[in-house]
Short mmCIF file of C-alpha atoms in Angstrom, two decimals:
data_model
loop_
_atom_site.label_atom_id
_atom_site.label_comp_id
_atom_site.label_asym_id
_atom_site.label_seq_id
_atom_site.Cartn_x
_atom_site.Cartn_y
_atom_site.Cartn_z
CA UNK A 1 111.64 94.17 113.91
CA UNK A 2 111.01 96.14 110.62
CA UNK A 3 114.57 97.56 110.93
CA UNK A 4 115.22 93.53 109.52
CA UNK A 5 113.35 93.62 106.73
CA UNK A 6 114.62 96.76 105.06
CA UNK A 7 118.36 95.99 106.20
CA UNK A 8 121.17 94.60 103.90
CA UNK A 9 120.18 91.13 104.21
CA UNK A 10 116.85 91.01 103.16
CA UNK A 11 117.59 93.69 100.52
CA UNK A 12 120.11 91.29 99.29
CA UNK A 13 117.82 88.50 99.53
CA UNK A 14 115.06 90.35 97.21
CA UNK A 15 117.38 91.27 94.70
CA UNK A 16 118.79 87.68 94.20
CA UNK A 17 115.89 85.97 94.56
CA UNK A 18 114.40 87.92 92.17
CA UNK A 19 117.01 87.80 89.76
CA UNK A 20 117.05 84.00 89.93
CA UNK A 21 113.30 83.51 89.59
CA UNK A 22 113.93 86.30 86.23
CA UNK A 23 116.33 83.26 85.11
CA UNK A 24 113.82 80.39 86.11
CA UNK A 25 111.00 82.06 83.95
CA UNK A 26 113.75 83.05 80.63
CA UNK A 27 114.85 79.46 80.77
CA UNK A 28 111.08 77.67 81.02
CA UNK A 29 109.08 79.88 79.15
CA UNK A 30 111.83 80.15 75.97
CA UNK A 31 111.11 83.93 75.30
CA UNK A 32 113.55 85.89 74.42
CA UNK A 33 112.17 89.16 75.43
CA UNK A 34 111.29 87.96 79.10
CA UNK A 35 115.07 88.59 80.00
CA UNK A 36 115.87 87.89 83.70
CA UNK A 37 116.89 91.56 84.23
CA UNK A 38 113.30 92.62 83.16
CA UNK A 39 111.75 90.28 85.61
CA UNK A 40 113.82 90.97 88.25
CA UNK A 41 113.05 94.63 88.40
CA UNK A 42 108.75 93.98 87.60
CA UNK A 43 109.52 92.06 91.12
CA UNK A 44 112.05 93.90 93.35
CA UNK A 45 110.05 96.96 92.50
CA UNK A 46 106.40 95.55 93.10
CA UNK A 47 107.91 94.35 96.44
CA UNK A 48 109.16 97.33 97.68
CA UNK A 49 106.11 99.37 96.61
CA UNK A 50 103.90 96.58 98.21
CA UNK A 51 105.90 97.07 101.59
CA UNK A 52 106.54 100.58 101.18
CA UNK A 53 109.88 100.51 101.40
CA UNK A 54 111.80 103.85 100.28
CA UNK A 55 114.17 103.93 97.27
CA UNK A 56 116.80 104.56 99.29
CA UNK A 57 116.68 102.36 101.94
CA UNK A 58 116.55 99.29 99.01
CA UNK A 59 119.69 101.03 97.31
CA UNK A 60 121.29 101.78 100.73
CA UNK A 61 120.99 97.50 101.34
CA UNK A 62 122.04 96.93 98.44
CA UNK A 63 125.11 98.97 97.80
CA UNK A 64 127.35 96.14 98.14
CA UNK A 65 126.04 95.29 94.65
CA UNK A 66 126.96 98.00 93.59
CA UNK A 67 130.48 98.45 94.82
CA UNK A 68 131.21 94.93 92.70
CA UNK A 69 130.30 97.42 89.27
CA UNK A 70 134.34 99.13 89.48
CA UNK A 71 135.94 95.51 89.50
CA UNK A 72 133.48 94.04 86.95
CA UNK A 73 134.77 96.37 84.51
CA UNK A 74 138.54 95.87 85.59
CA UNK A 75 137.94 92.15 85.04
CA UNK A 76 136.73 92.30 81.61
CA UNK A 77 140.28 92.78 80.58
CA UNK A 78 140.51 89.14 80.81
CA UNK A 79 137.63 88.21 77.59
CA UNK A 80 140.45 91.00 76.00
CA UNK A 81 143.22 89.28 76.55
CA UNK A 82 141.84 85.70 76.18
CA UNK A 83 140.67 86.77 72.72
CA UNK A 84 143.77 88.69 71.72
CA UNK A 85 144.76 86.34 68.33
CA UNK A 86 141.20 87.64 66.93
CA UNK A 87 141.56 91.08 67.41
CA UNK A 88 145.88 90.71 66.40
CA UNK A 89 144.48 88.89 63.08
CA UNK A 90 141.67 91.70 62.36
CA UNK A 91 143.02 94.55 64.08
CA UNK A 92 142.55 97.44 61.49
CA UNK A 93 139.08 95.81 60.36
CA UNK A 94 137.43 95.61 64.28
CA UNK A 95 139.41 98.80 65.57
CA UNK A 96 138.10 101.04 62.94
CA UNK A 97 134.00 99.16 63.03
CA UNK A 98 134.61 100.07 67.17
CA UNK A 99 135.56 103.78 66.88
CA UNK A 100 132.50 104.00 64.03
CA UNK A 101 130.09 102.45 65.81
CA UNK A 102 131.05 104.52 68.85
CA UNK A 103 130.63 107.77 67.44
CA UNK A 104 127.81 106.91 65.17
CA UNK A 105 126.21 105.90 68.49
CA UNK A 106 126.80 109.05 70.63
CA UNK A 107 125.93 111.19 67.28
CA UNK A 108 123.12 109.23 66.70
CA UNK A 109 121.37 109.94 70.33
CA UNK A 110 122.14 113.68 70.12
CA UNK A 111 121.07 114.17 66.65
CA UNK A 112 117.56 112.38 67.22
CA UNK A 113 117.41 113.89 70.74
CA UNK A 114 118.11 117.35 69.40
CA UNK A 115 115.71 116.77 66.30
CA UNK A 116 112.85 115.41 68.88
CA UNK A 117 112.89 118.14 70.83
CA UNK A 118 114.88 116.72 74.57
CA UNK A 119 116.46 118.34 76.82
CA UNK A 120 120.40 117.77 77.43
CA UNK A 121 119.75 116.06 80.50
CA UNK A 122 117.87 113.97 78.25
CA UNK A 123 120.33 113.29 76.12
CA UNK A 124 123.24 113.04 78.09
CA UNK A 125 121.65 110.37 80.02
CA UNK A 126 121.00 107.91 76.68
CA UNK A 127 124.70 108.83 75.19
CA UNK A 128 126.55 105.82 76.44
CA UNK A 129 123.43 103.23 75.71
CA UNK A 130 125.47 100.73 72.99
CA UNK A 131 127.61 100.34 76.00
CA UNK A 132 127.87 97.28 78.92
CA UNK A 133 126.00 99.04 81.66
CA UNK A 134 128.46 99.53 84.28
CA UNK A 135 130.82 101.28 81.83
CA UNK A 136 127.71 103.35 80.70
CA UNK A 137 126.79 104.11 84.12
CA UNK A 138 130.03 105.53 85.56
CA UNK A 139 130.28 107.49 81.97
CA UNK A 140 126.59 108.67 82.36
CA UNK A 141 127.72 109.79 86.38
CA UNK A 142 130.52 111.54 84.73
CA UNK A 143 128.84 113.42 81.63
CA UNK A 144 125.91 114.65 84.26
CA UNK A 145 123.40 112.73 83.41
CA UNK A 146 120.97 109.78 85.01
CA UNK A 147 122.42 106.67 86.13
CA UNK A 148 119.24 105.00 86.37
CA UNK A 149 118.07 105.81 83.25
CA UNK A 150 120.83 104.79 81.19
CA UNK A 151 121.08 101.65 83.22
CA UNK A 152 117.67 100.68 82.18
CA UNK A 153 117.91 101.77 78.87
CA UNK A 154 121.18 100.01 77.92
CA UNK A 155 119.54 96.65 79.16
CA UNK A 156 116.44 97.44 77.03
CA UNK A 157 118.87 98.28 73.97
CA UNK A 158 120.80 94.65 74.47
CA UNK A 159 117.55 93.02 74.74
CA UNK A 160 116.13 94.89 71.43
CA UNK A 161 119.64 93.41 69.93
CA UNK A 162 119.49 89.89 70.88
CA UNK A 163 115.41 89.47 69.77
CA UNK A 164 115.86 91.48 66.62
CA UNK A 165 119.92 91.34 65.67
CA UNK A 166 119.96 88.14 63.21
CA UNK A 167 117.49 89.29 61.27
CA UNK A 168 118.49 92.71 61.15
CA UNK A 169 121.63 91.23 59.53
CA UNK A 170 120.74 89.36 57.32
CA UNK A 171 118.28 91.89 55.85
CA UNK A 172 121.78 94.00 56.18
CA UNK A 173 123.77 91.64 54.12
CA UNK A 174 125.85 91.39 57.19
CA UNK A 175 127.59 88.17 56.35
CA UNK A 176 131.17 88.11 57.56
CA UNK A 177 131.71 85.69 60.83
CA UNK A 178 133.57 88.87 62.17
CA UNK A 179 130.90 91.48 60.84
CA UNK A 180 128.40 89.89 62.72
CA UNK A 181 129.92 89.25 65.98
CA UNK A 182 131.52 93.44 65.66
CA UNK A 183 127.53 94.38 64.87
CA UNK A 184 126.13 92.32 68.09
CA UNK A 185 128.80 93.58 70.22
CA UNK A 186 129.19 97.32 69.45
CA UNK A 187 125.19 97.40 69.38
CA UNK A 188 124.29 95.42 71.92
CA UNK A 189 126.94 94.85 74.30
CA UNK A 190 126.81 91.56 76.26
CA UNK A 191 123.08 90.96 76.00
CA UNK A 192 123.58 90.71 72.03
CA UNK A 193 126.77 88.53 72.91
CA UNK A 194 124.61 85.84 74.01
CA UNK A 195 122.71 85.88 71.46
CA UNK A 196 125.93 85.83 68.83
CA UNK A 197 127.27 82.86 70.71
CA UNK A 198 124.59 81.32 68.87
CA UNK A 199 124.93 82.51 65.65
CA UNK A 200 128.98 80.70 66.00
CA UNK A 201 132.17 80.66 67.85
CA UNK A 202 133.74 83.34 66.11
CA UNK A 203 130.67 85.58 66.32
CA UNK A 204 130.40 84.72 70.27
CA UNK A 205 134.26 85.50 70.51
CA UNK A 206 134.11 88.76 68.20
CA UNK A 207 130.97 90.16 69.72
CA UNK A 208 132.74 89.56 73.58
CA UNK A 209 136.00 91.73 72.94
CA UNK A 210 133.70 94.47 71.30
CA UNK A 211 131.92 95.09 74.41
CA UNK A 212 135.03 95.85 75.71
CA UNK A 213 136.84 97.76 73.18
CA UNK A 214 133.51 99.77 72.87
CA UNK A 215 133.48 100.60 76.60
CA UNK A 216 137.14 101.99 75.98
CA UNK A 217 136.52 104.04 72.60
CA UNK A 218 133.44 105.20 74.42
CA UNK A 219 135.02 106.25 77.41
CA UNK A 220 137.79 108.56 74.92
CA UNK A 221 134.90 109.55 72.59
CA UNK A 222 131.99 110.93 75.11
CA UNK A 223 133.78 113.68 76.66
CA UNK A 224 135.26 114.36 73.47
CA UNK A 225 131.96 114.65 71.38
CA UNK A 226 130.26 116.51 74.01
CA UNK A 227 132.33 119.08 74.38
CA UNK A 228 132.58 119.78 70.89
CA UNK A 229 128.95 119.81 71.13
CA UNK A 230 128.75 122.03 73.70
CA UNK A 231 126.60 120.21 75.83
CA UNK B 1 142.88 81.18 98.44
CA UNK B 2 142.87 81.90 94.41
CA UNK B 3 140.00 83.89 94.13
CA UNK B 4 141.14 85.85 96.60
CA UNK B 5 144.23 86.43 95.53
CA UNK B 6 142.32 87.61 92.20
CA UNK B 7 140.26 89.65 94.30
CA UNK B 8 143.41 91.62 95.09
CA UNK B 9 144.64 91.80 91.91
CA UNK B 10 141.95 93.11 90.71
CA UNK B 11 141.36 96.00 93.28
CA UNK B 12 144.68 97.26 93.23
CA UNK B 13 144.19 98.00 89.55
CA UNK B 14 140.56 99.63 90.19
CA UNK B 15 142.18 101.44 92.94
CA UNK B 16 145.37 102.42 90.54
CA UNK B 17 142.31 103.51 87.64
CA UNK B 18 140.67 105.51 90.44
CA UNK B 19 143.87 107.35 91.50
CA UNK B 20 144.47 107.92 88.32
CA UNK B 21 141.11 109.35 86.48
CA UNK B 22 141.35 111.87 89.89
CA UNK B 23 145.19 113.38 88.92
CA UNK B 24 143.13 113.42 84.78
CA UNK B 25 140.68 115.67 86.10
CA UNK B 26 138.16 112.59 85.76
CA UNK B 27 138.19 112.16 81.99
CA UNK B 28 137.71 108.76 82.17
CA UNK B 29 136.12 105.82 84.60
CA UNK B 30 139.00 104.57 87.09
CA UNK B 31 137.32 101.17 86.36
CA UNK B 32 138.02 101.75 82.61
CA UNK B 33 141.62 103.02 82.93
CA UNK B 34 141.98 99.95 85.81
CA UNK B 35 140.43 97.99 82.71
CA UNK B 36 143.32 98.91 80.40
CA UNK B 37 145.89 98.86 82.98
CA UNK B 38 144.84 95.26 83.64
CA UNK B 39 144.97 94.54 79.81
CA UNK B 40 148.32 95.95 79.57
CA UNK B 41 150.20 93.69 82.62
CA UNK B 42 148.61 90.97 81.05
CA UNK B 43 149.69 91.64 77.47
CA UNK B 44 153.52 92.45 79.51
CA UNK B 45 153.20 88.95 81.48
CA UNK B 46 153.21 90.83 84.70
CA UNK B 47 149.86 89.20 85.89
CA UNK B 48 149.37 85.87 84.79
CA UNK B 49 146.24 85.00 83.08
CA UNK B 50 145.89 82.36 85.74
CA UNK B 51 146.02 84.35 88.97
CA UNK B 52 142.54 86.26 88.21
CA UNK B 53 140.42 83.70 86.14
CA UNK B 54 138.43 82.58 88.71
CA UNK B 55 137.72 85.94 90.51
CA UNK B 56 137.12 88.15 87.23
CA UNK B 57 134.89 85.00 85.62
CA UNK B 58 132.71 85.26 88.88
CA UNK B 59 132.07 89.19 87.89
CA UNK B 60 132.05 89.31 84.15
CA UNK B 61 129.31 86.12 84.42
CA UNK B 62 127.31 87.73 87.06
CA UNK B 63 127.53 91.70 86.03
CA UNK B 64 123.61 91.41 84.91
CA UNK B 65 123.02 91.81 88.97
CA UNK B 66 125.47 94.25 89.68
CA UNK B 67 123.36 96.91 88.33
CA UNK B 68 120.10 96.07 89.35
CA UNK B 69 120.08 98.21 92.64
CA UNK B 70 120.38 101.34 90.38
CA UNK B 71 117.97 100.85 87.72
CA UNK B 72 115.60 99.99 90.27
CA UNK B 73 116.39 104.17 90.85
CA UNK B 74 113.65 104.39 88.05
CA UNK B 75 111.06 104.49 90.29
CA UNK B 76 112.34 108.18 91.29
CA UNK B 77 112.92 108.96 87.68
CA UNK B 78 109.81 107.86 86.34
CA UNK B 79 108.62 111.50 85.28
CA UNK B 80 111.48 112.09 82.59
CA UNK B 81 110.79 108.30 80.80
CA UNK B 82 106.70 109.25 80.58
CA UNK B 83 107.18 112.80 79.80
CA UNK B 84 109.52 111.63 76.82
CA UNK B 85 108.38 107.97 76.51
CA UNK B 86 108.22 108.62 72.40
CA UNK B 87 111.53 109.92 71.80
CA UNK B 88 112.89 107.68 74.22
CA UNK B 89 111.73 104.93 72.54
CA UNK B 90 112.58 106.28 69.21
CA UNK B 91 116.38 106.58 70.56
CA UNK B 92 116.95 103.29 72.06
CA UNK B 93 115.39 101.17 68.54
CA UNK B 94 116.66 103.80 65.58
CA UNK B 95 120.56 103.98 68.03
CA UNK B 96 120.60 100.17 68.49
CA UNK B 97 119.86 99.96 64.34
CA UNK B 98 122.29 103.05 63.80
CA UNK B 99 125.17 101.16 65.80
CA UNK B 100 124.39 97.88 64.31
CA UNK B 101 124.53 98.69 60.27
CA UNK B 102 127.79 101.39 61.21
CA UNK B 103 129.85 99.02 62.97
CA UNK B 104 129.26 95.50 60.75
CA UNK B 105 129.54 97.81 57.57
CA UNK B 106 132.96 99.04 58.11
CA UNK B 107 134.17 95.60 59.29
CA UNK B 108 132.89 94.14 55.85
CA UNK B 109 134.05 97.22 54.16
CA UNK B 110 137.57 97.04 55.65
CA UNK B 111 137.70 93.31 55.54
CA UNK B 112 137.01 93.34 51.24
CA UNK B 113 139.32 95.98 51.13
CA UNK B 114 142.04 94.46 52.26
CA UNK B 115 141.49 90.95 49.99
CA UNK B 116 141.60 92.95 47.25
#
């Protein structure tokens, strides 16, 4: 009888049903902050402690969750392609922001890392945060680091992005249509895209692409950086 | 039958990524080489636009749940975030900022640049 309530269904069943009551409270309450991700882990997590139900045996139900992370990223080609006038029309202006804001992110993590005193580890697990998690995770499984800690903290970083991003902008004098959506995207991947939708269609559309052509300079740049760095 | 046929499509380039980031010694995700694989058969007309819409829209809408299961893994890693809860905080505001002015300066830069 237990054996049911720690199997795939139910694990399946927690994790959705979270997930959806994450989006009932974001839409009601209004607040920003309260993203559905957030909620959904407070839940899943005070469940399976409640029930004492191992780690594993909650990632081991829902692995099939998972395994849907490799064609996510294969089907974000299509916002690419679906957006490919933008990028045609812009292309030295967005490809060179992308690489920047790439670097300046991997740089910026080791450098503050390094200066406060963390271990590699450490590091190497916070490297690929400006990107869409399940690039960052299988980038993060590559480099050596933790997959669960860059997964958490690349949702934290797009929820930082879409509360604080407009303002941060303005107070910039980030005032390009383009500028803003390449600032939301490469900072804040697709949590800050929802937010840029807002701003405008051409910020929604810019900020979309970015989170993929960040994934991809990312994905060059990492293995690159770090071993130059040594680490 | 569409979204399965989309299904398809899409696997056999996440399965062509994978093969390939093995023979590269793993430099890069399979699902980010299948990614620009993908981008470059549609970009060459070889898939249509059409065949995968309703497949990859189901994943790129719902990708927020995809990682769930493994962040919940935080729970084993809970040690490393309160042994460097400062710096980790630190990282993830000052990065985000970092990113944010880097990226939307060049674009402006480059953008004025090329008016002129």
């Amino acid at each position: 009888m237990t054996a049911v309530f720690t199997g795939m269904p139910s694990m399946l069943l927690l994790t959705l049903a979270s997930y959806l009551l994450g989006v009932f409270i974001h839409k009601k309450s209004g607040i920003s902050v309260l993203h559905p991700f957030i909620t959904a882990m407070v839940v899943i997590i005070g469940v399976i402690i409640l029930f004492d139900i191992p780690y594993k045996e909650y990632r081991e139900g829902a692995r099939v969750l998972d395994f849907l992370l490799g064609p996510s990223v294969v089907a974000l080609a299509l916002r690419l392609y679906d957006n490919i006038e933008i990028v045609k029309k812009n292309l030295a202006a967005i490809l060179s922001a992308v690489l920047t804001g790439s670097a300046v992110g991997i740089l910026g993590v080791w450098a503050l890392g390094r200066f406060m005193g963390c271990d590699s580890l450490f590091i190497k697990s916070l490297e690929a945060k400006s990107v869409t998690t399940p690039i960052a995770m299988e980038l993060t499984a590559v480099a050596g680091g933790s997959t669960s800690l860059i997964a958490i903290s690349v949702v934290l970083t797009g929820v930082i992005g879409a509360v604080l991003g407009p303002s941060f902008l303005k107070l910039l004098k980030i005032t390009d249509p383009v500028a803003k959506g390449v600032a939301m995207g490469c900072s804040a991947h697709g949590i800050g895209t929802g937010r840029a939708i807002e701003l405008g269609a051409v910020e929604g559309a810019v900020s979309g692409l970015c989170i993929v052509l960040m994934g991809v300079a990312t994905s060059i740049l990492l293995p690159l950086i770090n071993c130059l760095l040594g680490i | 039958m569409k979204n399965i046929l989309g299904f398809t499509i899409i696997l056999l380039f996440l399965v062509a990524g994978e093969v390939l980031s093995c023979l590269s010694g793993h430099f890069m995700p399979g699902s980010v080489i299948g990614m620009v694989l993908m981008f470059a058969a549609l970009c060459l007309g070889l898939v249509k636009a059409d065949w995968i819409r309703q497949s990859a829209d189901f994943l790129t809408k719902n990708m927020t749940i995809f990682f769930i299961p493994s962040a919940i893994g935080i729970m084993e890693e809970w040690g490393i975030i309160k042994a460097n809860i400062l710096p980790w905080s630190v990282i993830i505001v000052v990065g985000w900022l970092l990113v944010l002015f880097s990226a939307g300066w060049t674009e402006q830069l480059i953008t004025k640049l090329k008016r002129k």
